[in-house]
Amino acid sequence: MSDTPRHDPTPRPAAGGPGFPAYEELRVPVAGGELAVLRWPAAAPGAPVVLALHGITANGLTWARVAHHLAGRVTLLAPDLRGRGGSGTLAGPYGIGAHADDMAAVVRALDAGPVVLTGHSMGAFTAALTAVRHPDLLSGLLLVDGGVGFPVPAGTSPDELITAVIGPAMRRLSMTFPDRAAYREFWQRHPAFAGAWSPWVDAYIQRDLVGEEPALRSSCRLDAVRVDGTDQLGGEVADAVHRLPRPAELLWAERGLMDEPQGLYDGRRLTAAGVDDTLLKTTPAPGTNHYTILVGDEGAHLVARRLLAAAGVS
């Protein structure tokens, strides 16, 4: 296998329509095959690079609205992590450590470092572990509604806890859909997107589909999701946020995965988790839930502003 990244140079504005920034798709060599990496290039050569990691059942296009607000002031790289999207056929081993090492391979293959590293949800855990394992690749770190873990309740198995938190998402991975409109309707019923549907969201969810009608399905591999979800519950992954090589920031959503009033984090929970506020600044994102902090306009604008600040760009 060649060590030279392959890419399709055709700009892809497509699903988002006007205002949806064009991107290209690269194929970058990693252990065992190639990773799909979406790239929104900066307007000027030599601009900083942001490497953005998606959540546990998402894909790189979840960062498109952030790319819109970055407006070409940095280059944004958003991989489809192993077992998802355009990297859905890339075999294991899975796990947060494998993703972290894949990210180091991407930065080195593209000669992109040092990068501002960011991640949403599971991607935030991956970003934190990447920072710990590969500190030389890092110029800044922003975690988005993820990265800080909590102890597993006594008597609860990891599989039970994962099912409790992301059960609806996991059930989707075993479903089939007759056409793309049916998949769109499935997502539009999700409480987190009520009143927040947009072409940006539609482009992201449509990238997830693989197969042929009338049996379209999610590209996410259930075995990858189970391994990655279990990994977040303890050990090196949960500890990474307490061992960061440089100060970082956590943006946390006010509301939860199903738009419930209690989000994953609040001040009390972060204090109980033992977050060192001299190492990790924590900032609420008012009016957002776990998804709209990234794909809603206000959330994406806030994330973009914090990334530009981390990159030293006005």
Coordinates of C-alpha atoms in Angstrom, one line a residue:
M1 CA 0.0 0.0 0.0
S2 CA 1.3 3.4 -0.9
D3 CA 2.0 5.9 1.9
T4 CA 0.8 8.7 -0.3
P5 CA -2.8 9.9 0.5
R6 CA -5.2 9.5 -2.3
H7 CA -8.0 12.0 -2.9
D8 CA -10.9 12.9 -5.1
P9 CA -10.2 16.6 -6.0
T10 CA -13.8 17.3 -7.1
P11 CA -15.3 19.9 -4.8
R12 CA -18.5 18.6 -3.0
P13 CA -20.9 21.4 -2.1
A14 CA -23.8 19.1 -2.8
A15 CA -26.3 18.2 -0.2
G16 CA -26.2 21.5 1.8
G17 CA -26.9 23.8 -1.1
P18 CA -26.0 27.5 -1.0
G19 CA -23.6 28.4 1.8
F20 CA -22.6 24.8 2.2
P21 CA -18.8 24.9 2.0
A22 CA -17.1 22.7 -0.6
Y23 CA -14.9 19.9 0.6
E24 CA -12.8 17.1 -0.8
E25 CA -12.4 13.6 0.3
L26 CA -9.0 12.0 1.0
R27 CA -8.1 8.4 1.5
V28 CA -5.3 8.3 4.1
P29 CA -3.3 5.1 4.9
V30 CA -3.6 3.8 8.5
A31 CA -3.0 0.4 10.0
G32 CA -5.0 -2.2 8.1
G33 CA -6.2 0.0 5.2
E34 CA -7.3 3.6 4.5
L35 CA -9.3 6.1 6.4
A36 CA -11.7 8.6 4.7
V37 CA -10.9 12.1 5.6
L38 CA -13.0 15.2 4.6
R39 CA -11.1 18.4 4.1
W40 CA -12.3 21.9 3.9
P41 CA -9.2 23.8 2.8
A42 CA -8.2 27.2 4.1
A43 CA -8.3 30.2 1.8
A44 CA -4.7 31.0 2.3
P45 CA -1.6 28.7 2.3
G46 CA 0.0 28.1 5.6
A47 CA -3.2 28.6 7.6
P48 CA -3.6 26.6 10.9
V49 CA -5.1 23.1 10.7
V50 CA -8.0 21.8 12.8
L51 CA -8.5 18.0 13.2
A52 CA -12.1 17.4 14.2
L53 CA -13.4 14.0 15.5
H54 CA -17.1 13.0 15.4
G55 CA -19.3 11.0 17.9
I56 CA -19.8 7.3 18.3
T57 CA -22.4 6.8 15.5
A58 CA -21.7 9.9 13.4
N59 CA -19.3 10.7 10.5
G60 CA -17.1 13.6 9.4
L61 CA -19.8 15.6 7.8
T62 CA -21.2 16.4 11.2
W63 CA -18.6 19.2 11.2
A64 CA -19.8 20.9 8.0
R65 CA -21.7 23.7 9.7
V66 CA -18.7 24.4 11.9
A67 CA -16.7 24.5 8.6
H68 CA -19.1 27.1 7.3
H69 CA -18.5 29.4 10.3
L70 CA -14.7 28.8 10.1
A71 CA -15.1 30.4 6.6
G72 CA -11.7 29.3 5.2
R73 CA -9.7 30.9 8.0
V74 CA -8.2 27.5 8.8
T75 CA -8.1 24.1 7.1
L76 CA -10.5 21.7 8.7
L77 CA -9.9 17.9 8.5
A78 CA -12.8 15.7 9.6
P79 CA -12.2 11.9 9.3
D80 CA -14.8 9.2 9.2
L81 CA -13.5 7.2 12.1
R82 CA -12.8 3.5 11.7
G83 CA -16.0 1.6 11.3
R84 CA -18.2 4.6 10.2
G85 CA -19.1 6.4 7.0
G86 CA -16.5 6.2 4.3
S87 CA -14.3 4.2 6.7
G88 CA -17.1 1.8 7.5
T89 CA -15.3 -1.2 5.8
L90 CA -12.0 -0.6 7.6
A91 CA -11.6 -3.5 10.0
G92 CA -10.7 -3.4 13.6
P93 CA -9.1 -3.5 16.1
Y94 CA -11.5 -0.8 17.3
G95 CA -11.3 1.2 20.5
I96 CA -10.4 4.7 21.5
G97 CA -6.7 3.9 21.4
A98 CA -6.9 2.7 17.9
H99 CA -8.7 5.9 16.8
A100 CA -6.1 8.0 18.6
D101 CA -3.3 6.2 16.7
D102 CA -5.2 6.6 13.5
M103 CA -5.4 10.4 14.1
A104 CA -1.6 10.5 14.6
A105 CA -1.2 8.6 11.3
V106 CA -3.5 11.1 9.5
V107 CA -1.6 14.1 10.8
R108 CA 1.7 12.6 9.8
A109 CA 0.5 11.4 6.4
L110 CA -0.9 14.8 5.5
D111 CA 2.1 16.6 7.0
A112 CA -0.5 18.7 8.8
G113 CA 0.9 19.1 12.3
P114 CA 0.8 20.6 14.8
V115 CA -3.0 20.8 14.7
V116 CA -5.8 22.2 16.9
L117 CA -7.5 19.0 18.0
T118 CA -11.2 18.9 18.7
G119 CA -13.8 16.2 19.2
H120 CA -17.5 15.8 19.9
S121 CA -18.9 13.2 22.3
M122 CA -16.9 10.0 21.8
G123 CA -14.7 12.1 19.6
A124 CA -13.8 14.2 22.6
F125 CA -12.6 11.1 24.4
T126 CA -10.5 10.3 21.4
A127 CA -9.1 13.8 21.1
A128 CA -8.1 13.7 24.8
L129 CA -6.3 10.4 24.4
T130 CA -4.7 11.5 21.2
A131 CA -3.3 14.5 23.1
V132 CA -1.9 12.3 25.8
R133 CA -0.4 9.8 23.5
H134 CA 0.9 12.2 20.8
P135 CA 1.5 15.6 22.5
D136 CA 3.9 16.6 19.7
L137 CA 1.1 16.8 17.2
L138 CA -1.0 19.2 19.2
S139 CA -1.2 23.0 19.2
G140 CA -4.6 23.3 21.0
L141 CA -7.4 21.2 22.3
L142 CA -11.2 21.8 22.4
L143 CA -13.6 19.2 23.7
V144 CA -17.3 19.4 22.8
D145 CA -19.8 17.8 25.1
G146 CA -17.6 14.8 25.8
G147 CA -14.2 13.7 27.1
V148 CA -15.1 13.7 30.8
G149 CA -16.2 10.3 32.2
F150 CA -18.0 9.3 35.3
P151 CA -17.7 6.1 37.5
V152 CA -19.9 3.2 36.4
P153 CA -22.7 2.7 39.0
A154 CA -22.2 -0.4 41.2
G155 CA -24.0 -3.4 39.8
T156 CA -24.2 -2.0 36.3
S157 CA -22.4 -3.8 33.5
P158 CA -20.7 -1.7 30.8
D159 CA -23.1 -3.1 28.2
E160 CA -26.1 -2.0 30.3
L161 CA -24.7 1.5 30.7
I162 CA -23.9 1.9 27.0
T163 CA -27.4 0.7 26.1
A164 CA -28.9 3.2 28.7
V165 CA -27.0 6.1 27.2
I166 CA -27.0 5.5 23.5
G167 CA -29.6 2.6 23.2
P168 CA -31.7 4.4 20.5
A169 CA -28.7 5.1 18.4
M170 CA -27.6 1.4 18.7
R171 CA -31.0 0.1 17.7
R172 CA -30.8 2.2 14.5
L173 CA -27.7 0.3 13.4
S174 CA -29.7 -2.9 13.1
M175 CA -32.6 -1.3 11.1
T176 CA -33.0 -1.0 7.3
F177 CA -34.8 1.8 5.4
P178 CA -36.6 1.6 2.1
D179 CA -35.2 4.9 0.8
R180 CA -33.4 8.0 1.8
A181 CA -36.6 9.9 2.5
A182 CA -37.5 7.2 5.1
Y183 CA -34.2 7.7 6.8
R184 CA -34.7 11.5 6.8
E185 CA -38.2 11.0 8.4
F186 CA -36.7 8.7 11.0
W187 CA -34.2 11.4 12.1
Q188 CA -36.8 14.2 11.9
R189 CA -38.8 12.5 14.6
H190 CA -35.7 12.6 17.0
P191 CA -36.5 15.0 19.8
A192 CA -33.0 16.6 19.6
F193 CA -33.8 17.9 16.1
A194 CA -37.3 19.2 16.7
G195 CA -37.2 22.7 15.3
A196 CA -33.5 22.3 14.4
W197 CA -33.7 20.4 11.1
S198 CA -31.5 21.9 8.3
P199 CA -29.7 21.0 5.1
W200 CA -26.6 20.6 7.2
V201 CA -28.2 17.9 9.4
D202 CA -29.6 16.2 6.3
A203 CA -26.2 16.0 4.6
Y204 CA -24.7 14.5 7.7
I205 CA -27.3 11.8 8.2
Q206 CA -27.5 10.9 4.5
R207 CA -23.7 10.3 4.4
D208 CA -24.3 7.5 7.0
L209 CA -26.4 5.4 4.6
V210 CA -25.0 2.4 2.7
G211 CA -26.5 -0.4 0.7
E212 CA -29.2 -0.4 -1.9
E213 CA -32.9 0.4 -1.8
P214 CA -35.1 -1.0 -0.3
A215 CA -32.6 -2.1 2.3
L216 CA -30.5 0.9 3.1
R217 CA -28.7 0.8 6.5
S218 CA -26.3 2.8 8.6
S219 CA -22.6 2.5 7.8
C220 CA -21.7 2.3 11.5
R221 CA -20.5 -1.1 12.6
L222 CA -22.2 -2.3 15.8
D223 CA -19.1 -4.1 17.0
A224 CA -17.1 -0.9 16.7
V225 CA -19.7 1.0 18.6
R226 CA -19.8 -1.5 21.4
V227 CA -16.0 -1.6 21.8
D228 CA -15.6 2.2 21.6
G229 CA -18.5 2.8 24.0
T230 CA -17.0 0.4 26.6
D231 CA -13.6 2.0 26.2
Q232 CA -15.0 5.3 27.5
L233 CA -16.0 3.9 30.9
G234 CA -12.6 3.6 32.5
G235 CA -8.9 3.0 32.3
E236 CA -6.6 5.1 30.0
V237 CA -9.4 6.6 28.1
A238 CA -11.4 8.0 31.1
D239 CA -8.1 9.1 32.7
A240 CA -6.9 11.0 29.7
V241 CA -8.7 14.3 30.5
H242 CA -6.9 14.4 33.8
R243 CA -3.5 14.0 32.2
L244 CA -3.7 16.5 29.3
P245 CA -0.3 17.8 28.1
R246 CA -1.6 21.4 27.8
P247 CA -4.5 23.5 29.0
A248 CA -7.7 22.9 27.1
E249 CA -11.4 23.8 27.0
L250 CA -14.6 21.9 27.3
L251 CA -17.8 23.3 25.8
W252 CA -20.8 21.5 27.3
A253 CA -24.4 21.5 26.1
E254 CA -27.2 22.6 28.3
R255 CA -29.6 19.8 27.3
G256 CA -29.1 16.0 26.7
L257 CA -29.1 13.5 23.8
M258 CA -32.9 13.4 23.6
D259 CA -33.2 17.2 24.3
E260 CA -34.0 16.5 28.0
P261 CA -33.3 19.4 30.4
Q262 CA -30.4 17.6 32.1
G263 CA -27.4 17.5 29.8
L264 CA -24.4 15.2 30.1
Y265 CA -22.6 17.8 32.1
D266 CA -23.2 20.7 34.5
G267 CA -21.1 22.4 37.1
R268 CA -22.0 19.9 39.8
R269 CA -21.2 16.9 37.7
L270 CA -17.9 18.3 36.4
T271 CA -16.9 19.1 40.0
A272 CA -17.8 15.6 41.1
A273 CA -15.7 14.2 38.2
G274 CA -12.6 15.9 39.6
V275 CA -12.0 18.2 36.6
D276 CA -9.0 20.4 37.2
D277 CA -10.2 23.9 36.2
T278 CA -6.6 25.1 35.8
L279 CA -6.1 22.4 33.1
L280 CA -9.6 22.2 31.6
K281 CA -11.7 25.4 31.3
T282 CA -15.4 24.5 31.2
T283 CA -17.8 26.6 29.3
P284 CA -21.6 26.1 28.9
A285 CA -23.3 26.5 25.5
P286 CA -26.7 27.9 26.3
G287 CA -29.7 26.8 24.3
T288 CA -28.0 23.7 22.8
N289 CA -28.4 20.0 23.2
H290 CA -25.9 17.2 22.7
Y291 CA -26.4 17.4 18.9
T292 CA -27.2 21.0 18.2
I293 CA -24.1 22.2 20.0
L294 CA -22.4 21.0 16.8
V295 CA -25.0 21.0 14.0
G296 CA -27.2 23.9 15.1
D297 CA -26.3 27.3 13.9
E298 CA -25.6 28.9 17.3
G299 CA -23.7 25.9 18.6
A300 CA -21.6 25.6 15.4
H301 CA -20.8 29.3 15.5
L302 CA -19.7 29.1 19.1
V303 CA -17.5 26.0 18.4
A304 CA -16.0 27.8 15.4
R305 CA -15.1 30.8 17.5
R306 CA -13.4 28.7 20.1
L307 CA -11.5 26.8 17.5
L308 CA -10.3 30.0 15.9
A309 CA -9.2 31.3 19.3
A310 CA -7.3 28.1 19.9
A311 CA -5.6 28.4 16.5
G312 CA -4.7 32.0 17.2
V313 CA -6.8 33.4 14.3
S314 CA -8.9 36.5 14.8

